[in-house]
């Protein structure tokens, strides 16, 4: 069946080949072209329309996600303004996402209200490696500092992911596709509403032979495969008219092969992630006063192995988070509302890197833990029709670094001319991660990172929203930013300067590869511009981001680009929906040059990727789809010496019942 689908897809790709535009802005076009008064987003921790949010936001609904045909969430996000990623190879390898040039750990990822991060990872942030589209119904990207509501480390922004909720008494969905490099993905979900109970269960399996994570240009030949299995579930029970309980869970297990030490190798890694949530919801005062009491738990296990070693396991790590929270919202009047809450998060990690020799005893685990208690509040006011103002404050009490108070404010003005004006200011504070403090590369003398930023934007709706154009300027300053510093090999020259004391494991004379330290200052500023045109079945859209992200600390690296952050990126797409069920699309992404290291001595060249998309509706419920990615087989790197996917063709079938 898949062979016939592939032949079907090639014919559609040939028709679409005359169109050149960007590879995946189709999700954006759908989100932007819709009526902004009707699109409800929850990344603000309260349901608001797009035109009520002061900060820049992109919302992708299920239709946009389906039309994109992407397997991984990072591929979706990469087409939105201000986003860049770096990946150490193909699917399943370490993936870092940056919003407006911020560090990967400076952005918060939320799934169904649960904030995700791995305390055992280097920056304590979230690794997008195993996050597939799966049963996701909506993705929201809120750019700029969002620390008041989502935690002090939300310096770059927030990615809010919402899985599907049942709307019928019984419903289901499935997606099956296959393609290049023996890639196969299969997903299914079922759910329903019966009286006071609503529930949904979903699962997915994904396998691919992959590419060599060590770039072919540097001699990489053998393929590094990847497999992922994940399940998700949620249930909500109404105990009374104004009281409900809900539980949610997510589990993913991945196995990825990778190359170590800049050469093909037999290394592979196992990754297991579990997310659990339980909440009690109480609405009072005719629904004007809403309360949520919740407990969330995340557990991430990562293990690396090399079967050619005497001791096969080369890395062992685990990170856990336990989080209690209360959130309240109160509608004081039609034009005044408040959100407030209390949170307590306890995180822990352990990791070690065993020697290959069985004669060397297993090292003890590096361990660490931290506790963070926070209170926050935000007030939103609509003094006149069309104008929304908000302001908030957050206080974080870290058990190691003490207290920190943060402020935020913003406003959005919707004018009768179809013009929307936005301005916002926010602050952020991030304590060093447990890994940065206590691992074999740790530094317990690190200071917290602090940031503040602002943005101002304008959006114009023309011809009954058929044409929408917008631009946003942003500026962010970060102090005490933490980076990894590599250590040179020990010198035997007696005339050589004395070695850096930080290049030894603390308290010993054992040398180490590197250590973490604070950079005095970094700055980022830039422009994000977007445009969308919808004429019947034709949609054209695109975005351009100019982001200057620099090291501003004194010394030899002053003014250098921060690593793996292209200064210029652009996306554009064209799609057309015929009235007999056929949809065609083409897209292009261009990324300017970047640098792989802090000294800017290793350059990553610019690249252009062109994709094609097609889908055909067999019925209202079932569609065939196909796509061709990187059709010109461009070779590029987002991380030095690591490979990337070449030309790829996929085809499949999806059903929504």
Coordinates of C-alpha atoms in Angstrom, one line a residue, residues 308-635:
X308 CA 32.7 -2.3 22.0
X309 CA 33.8 -1.3 25.5
X310 CA 34.7 -3.7 28.3
X311 CA 32.3 -1.8 30.5
X312 CA 29.5 -1.0 28.0
X313 CA 27.7 1.7 29.9
X314 CA 29.4 5.1 29.4
X315 CA 26.8 7.5 31.0
X316 CA 24.0 7.2 33.6
X317 CA 21.7 10.0 34.6
X318 CA 18.4 10.7 36.2
X319 CA 16.5 13.9 36.8
X320 CA 13.3 14.3 38.8
X321 CA 10.9 17.1 39.5
X322 CA 8.1 17.2 42.1
X323 CA 5.8 20.2 41.9
X324 CA 2.9 21.4 44.0
X325 CA 0.9 24.4 42.8
X326 CA -2.2 26.5 43.5
X327 CA -3.5 28.8 40.9
X328 CA -6.5 31.1 41.2
X329 CA -8.2 33.5 38.9
X330 CA -10.9 36.1 39.7
X331 CA -13.0 38.1 37.4
X332 CA -13.5 41.3 39.4
X333 CA -15.7 42.8 36.7
X334 CA -16.1 42.7 32.9
X335 CA -12.9 44.7 32.5
X336 CA -10.8 43.6 35.4
X337 CA -9.4 40.2 36.2
X338 CA -6.5 38.7 38.2
X339 CA -4.4 35.6 38.2
X340 CA -2.4 34.5 41.2
X341 CA -0.7 31.5 42.6
X342 CA 1.8 29.6 44.8
X343 CA 4.3 27.0 43.6
X344 CA 6.8 24.7 45.2
X345 CA 9.2 22.7 43.1
X346 CA 11.8 20.2 44.3
X347 CA 14.3 18.9 41.8
X348 CA 17.0 16.3 42.1
X349 CA 19.6 14.7 39.8
X350 CA 22.3 12.1 39.7
X351 CA 24.8 11.3 37.0
X352 CA 28.1 9.6 36.4
X353 CA 30.4 8.6 33.5
X354 CA 31.8 5.1 34.1
X355 CA 35.3 4.2 32.8
X356 CA 35.6 1.7 30.0
X357 CA 38.0 -0.4 32.0
X358 CA 36.4 -3.0 34.3
X359 CA 39.5 -2.6 36.5
X360 CA 38.4 1.0 37.3
X361 CA 35.8 1.0 40.0
X362 CA 32.5 2.7 39.2
X363 CA 32.6 6.3 40.2
X364 CA 30.1 7.6 42.7
X365 CA 27.1 9.5 41.4
X366 CA 27.4 13.2 41.2
X367 CA 24.2 14.3 43.0
X368 CA 22.4 17.5 43.8
X369 CA 19.0 18.8 44.7
X370 CA 17.2 22.2 44.9
X371 CA 14.0 23.7 46.1
X372 CA 12.2 26.7 44.7
X373 CA 9.1 28.3 46.2
X374 CA 7.3 31.0 44.3
X375 CA 4.3 33.3 44.6
X376 CA 3.0 35.4 41.7
X377 CA 0.1 37.7 40.7
X378 CA -1.0 39.5 37.5
X379 CA -3.7 42.0 37.1
X380 CA -5.4 42.7 33.7
X381 CA -7.5 45.8 33.1
X382 CA -9.5 47.0 30.1
X383 CA -10.0 50.7 30.8
X384 CA -11.5 51.4 27.4
X385 CA -12.9 49.3 24.6
X386 CA -10.0 47.7 22.7
X387 CA -7.3 48.5 25.2
X388 CA -5.9 45.8 27.5
X389 CA -3.2 46.5 30.1
X390 CA -1.6 44.1 32.5
X391 CA 1.1 44.1 35.2
X392 CA 2.5 41.4 37.4
X393 CA 5.0 40.5 40.1
X394 CA 6.7 37.2 41.0
X395 CA 8.8 36.3 44.0
X396 CA 11.1 33.3 43.9
X397 CA 12.8 31.9 47.0
X398 CA 15.6 29.5 46.0
X399 CA 17.1 27.4 48.9
X400 CA 20.6 28.1 47.7
X401 CA 20.4 31.6 46.1
X402 CA 17.8 33.3 48.2
X403 CA 15.0 35.5 47.1
X404 CA 14.4 37.4 43.8
X405 CA 11.5 39.7 42.8
X406 CA 10.5 40.1 39.2
X407 CA 8.2 42.5 37.4
X408 CA 6.4 42.5 34.1
X409 CA 3.9 44.8 32.4
X410 CA 2.4 45.2 29.0
X411 CA -0.5 46.4 26.9
X412 CA -2.3 45.7 23.6
X413 CA -4.5 48.3 21.8
X414 CA -6.9 47.1 19.1
X415 CA -7.9 50.1 17.0
X416 CA -11.0 50.3 14.7
X417 CA -8.7 50.7 11.7
X418 CA -7.6 47.0 12.1
X419 CA -4.4 48.0 13.7
X420 CA -3.1 46.2 16.7
X421 CA -0.3 47.8 18.8
X422 CA 1.6 45.7 21.4
X423 CA 4.2 46.6 24.0
X424 CA 5.6 44.5 26.9
X425 CA 8.4 44.3 29.4
X426 CA 9.5 41.3 31.5
X427 CA 12.3 40.1 33.8
X428 CA 13.8 36.7 34.4
X429 CA 16.0 34.9 36.9
X430 CA 17.6 31.5 36.6
X431 CA 19.6 29.7 39.2
X432 CA 22.5 27.5 37.9
X433 CA 21.3 24.0 37.0
X434 CA 22.1 21.1 39.2
X435 CA 24.4 19.7 36.5
X436 CA 26.2 23.0 36.2
X437 CA 26.9 23.0 39.9
X438 CA 27.5 19.4 40.9
X439 CA 28.5 17.3 37.9
X440 CA 32.0 16.4 37.0
X441 CA 32.2 19.7 35.1
X442 CA 30.4 21.6 37.9
X443 CA 31.2 24.9 39.6
X444 CA 29.5 25.5 42.9
X445 CA 30.6 29.2 42.8
X446 CA 28.3 30.0 39.9
X447 CA 26.0 33.0 40.2
X448 CA 22.3 33.0 39.0
X449 CA 21.6 34.3 35.5
X450 CA 19.4 37.4 35.3
X451 CA 17.6 39.0 32.3
X452 CA 15.2 41.7 31.4
X453 CA 13.7 42.5 28.0
X454 CA 11.1 44.5 26.2
X455 CA 9.3 44.4 22.8
X456 CA 7.0 46.7 20.8
X457 CA 5.1 45.5 17.8
X458 CA 2.4 46.5 15.3
X459 CA 0.0 44.4 13.2
X460 CA -2.3 45.6 10.5
X461 CA -5.4 43.7 9.3
X462 CA -6.6 44.6 5.8
X463 CA -9.4 43.6 3.5
X464 CA -11.4 41.8 6.2
X465 CA -8.2 40.1 7.5
X466 CA -7.4 38.6 4.1
X467 CA -4.0 40.4 4.3
X468 CA -2.2 40.6 7.7
X469 CA 1.2 42.2 8.1
X470 CA 3.2 42.8 11.3
X471 CA 6.6 43.6 12.8
X472 CA 8.0 43.4 16.3
X473 CA 11.2 44.9 17.7
X474 CA 12.6 43.2 20.8
X475 CA 15.6 43.8 23.1
X476 CA 16.9 41.6 25.9
X477 CA 20.0 41.8 28.2
X478 CA 21.3 38.9 30.3
X479 CA 23.9 39.1 33.0
X480 CA 25.9 36.3 34.6
X481 CA 25.1 34.0 31.6
X482 CA 26.5 30.5 32.2
X483 CA 28.6 28.9 29.4
X484 CA 30.8 25.8 29.2
X485 CA 34.5 26.4 28.9
X486 CA 36.8 23.7 27.4
X487 CA 40.2 23.0 29.0
X488 CA 43.4 22.5 27.0
X489 CA 45.3 19.2 27.3
X490 CA 47.8 19.3 30.2
X491 CA 51.2 20.6 29.1
X492 CA 54.6 19.0 29.8
X493 CA 56.5 22.2 29.0
X494 CA 58.0 23.5 32.3
X495 CA 57.9 27.0 30.8
X496 CA 54.2 26.8 30.2
X497 CA 52.0 29.1 32.4
X498 CA 50.4 27.3 35.4
X499 CA 47.2 25.5 34.5
X500 CA 43.8 27.0 35.3
X501 CA 42.6 25.6 38.7
X502 CA 39.1 25.2 37.2
X503 CA 40.5 22.6 34.8
X504 CA 40.8 20.1 37.7
X505 CA 38.0 18.2 39.4
X506 CA 37.4 20.3 42.6
X507 CA 39.4 19.1 45.5
X508 CA 41.7 16.9 43.4
X509 CA 44.5 17.0 40.9
X510 CA 42.5 15.1 38.3
X511 CA 42.2 17.1 35.1
X512 CA 38.8 17.5 33.4
X513 CA 37.7 18.4 29.9
X514 CA 36.0 21.7 31.0
X515 CA 33.9 23.6 33.5
X516 CA 31.0 26.0 33.7
X517 CA 31.4 29.7 34.4
X518 CA 29.5 33.0 34.3
X519 CA 29.8 35.3 31.3
X520 CA 29.5 38.8 32.5
X521 CA 26.9 39.9 29.9
X522 CA 25.1 39.0 26.7
X523 CA 22.6 41.0 24.6
X524 CA 20.0 40.1 22.0
X525 CA 17.9 42.4 19.9
X526 CA 16.2 42.2 16.6
X527 CA 13.1 42.3 14.3
X528 CA 10.5 39.7 13.5
X529 CA 8.3 40.5 10.5
X530 CA 5.4 38.5 9.3
X531 CA 2.8 38.6 6.4
X532 CA -0.1 36.4 5.4
X533 CA -2.4 36.7 2.3
X534 CA -5.5 34.6 1.9
X535 CA -7.5 34.6 -1.3
X536 CA -10.0 31.8 -1.5
X537 CA -8.1 28.6 -1.6
X538 CA -4.8 30.3 -2.0
X539 CA -2.6 31.2 1.0
X540 CA 0.7 33.0 0.9
X541 CA 2.7 33.7 4.0
X542 CA 6.2 34.2 5.4
X543 CA 8.3 35.6 8.1
X544 CA 11.8 37.1 8.5
X545 CA 13.8 37.3 11.7
X546 CA 16.9 39.4 12.2
X547 CA 18.4 38.5 15.6
X548 CA 21.7 39.8 16.9
X549 CA 22.7 37.7 19.9
X550 CA 26.2 38.6 21.2
X551 CA 28.6 38.1 24.0
X552 CA 29.0 41.5 25.7
X553 CA 31.5 40.5 28.4
X554 CA 34.9 42.1 28.6
X555 CA 37.7 40.2 27.0
X556 CA 38.6 38.7 23.7
X557 CA 35.1 37.5 22.9
X558 CA 33.4 40.9 23.3
X559 CA 31.0 41.4 20.4
X560 CA 31.3 37.8 19.2
X561 CA 28.1 35.9 18.1
X562 CA 26.8 33.5 20.7
X563 CA 27.2 29.9 19.3
X564 CA 24.7 28.3 16.9
X565 CA 22.5 31.4 16.5
X566 CA 22.0 32.5 12.9
X567 CA 21.5 36.2 12.7
X568 CA 19.1 36.0 9.7
X569 CA 16.4 33.5 9.0
X570 CA 13.4 33.6 6.6
X571 CA 10.5 31.3 5.9
X572 CA 7.8 31.5 3.2
X573 CA 5.1 29.2 1.9
X574 CA 2.4 28.9 -0.7
X575 CA -0.6 26.5 -0.6
X576 CA -3.7 26.0 -2.6
X577 CA -6.8 24.1 -1.7
X578 CA -8.9 22.9 -4.6
X579 CA -12.7 22.5 -4.1
X580 CA -12.5 18.7 -5.0
X581 CA -10.4 17.8 -1.9
X582 CA -6.8 18.3 -3.2
X583 CA -4.4 20.5 -1.4
X584 CA -0.9 21.4 -2.6
X585 CA 1.8 23.4 -1.0
X586 CA 5.5 24.4 -1.3
X587 CA 7.8 26.0 1.2
X588 CA 11.3 27.3 1.6
X589 CA 13.5 28.0 4.7
X590 CA 16.6 30.0 4.5
X591 CA 19.0 30.3 7.5
X592 CA 22.0 32.6 7.4
X593 CA 25.5 31.7 8.7
X594 CA 26.3 31.1 12.3
X595 CA 29.2 30.0 14.4
X596 CA 29.7 26.8 16.4
X597 CA 31.9 28.2 19.2
X598 CA 32.3 31.2 21.4
X599 CA 35.4 32.5 19.6
X600 CA 33.6 32.4 16.2
X601 CA 36.5 30.5 14.7
X602 CA 34.3 27.7 13.4
X603 CA 31.7 28.8 10.9
X604 CA 28.4 27.1 10.0
X605 CA 27.4 28.1 6.5
X606 CA 24.0 29.4 5.4
X607 CA 21.5 27.0 3.8
X608 CA 18.2 26.9 2.0
X609 CA 15.7 24.0 2.2
X610 CA 12.7 23.6 -0.1
X611 CA 9.8 21.2 0.7
X612 CA 6.6 20.2 -1.1
X613 CA 3.3 19.0 0.4
X614 CA 0.2 17.4 -0.9
X615 CA -3.0 15.9 0.5
X616 CA -6.2 14.5 -0.9
X617 CA -9.5 13.9 0.9
X618 CA -11.0 10.5 0.2
X619 CA -13.8 11.5 2.5
X620 CA -14.6 14.0 5.2
X621 CA -12.8 11.7 7.6
X622 CA -9.9 10.2 5.7
X623 CA -7.1 11.8 3.7
X624 CA -4.0 10.7 1.8
X625 CA -0.9 12.8 2.2
X626 CA 2.6 13.1 1.0
X627 CA 5.6 15.4 1.3
X628 CA 9.1 15.8 -0.1
X629 CA 11.6 17.5 2.1
X630 CA 14.9 19.2 1.2
X631 CA 14.2 18.3 -2.4
X632 CA 17.5 19.7 -3.6
X633 CA 19.4 17.5 -1.2
X634 CA 21.2 20.4 0.5
X635 CA 24.0 19.5 2.8

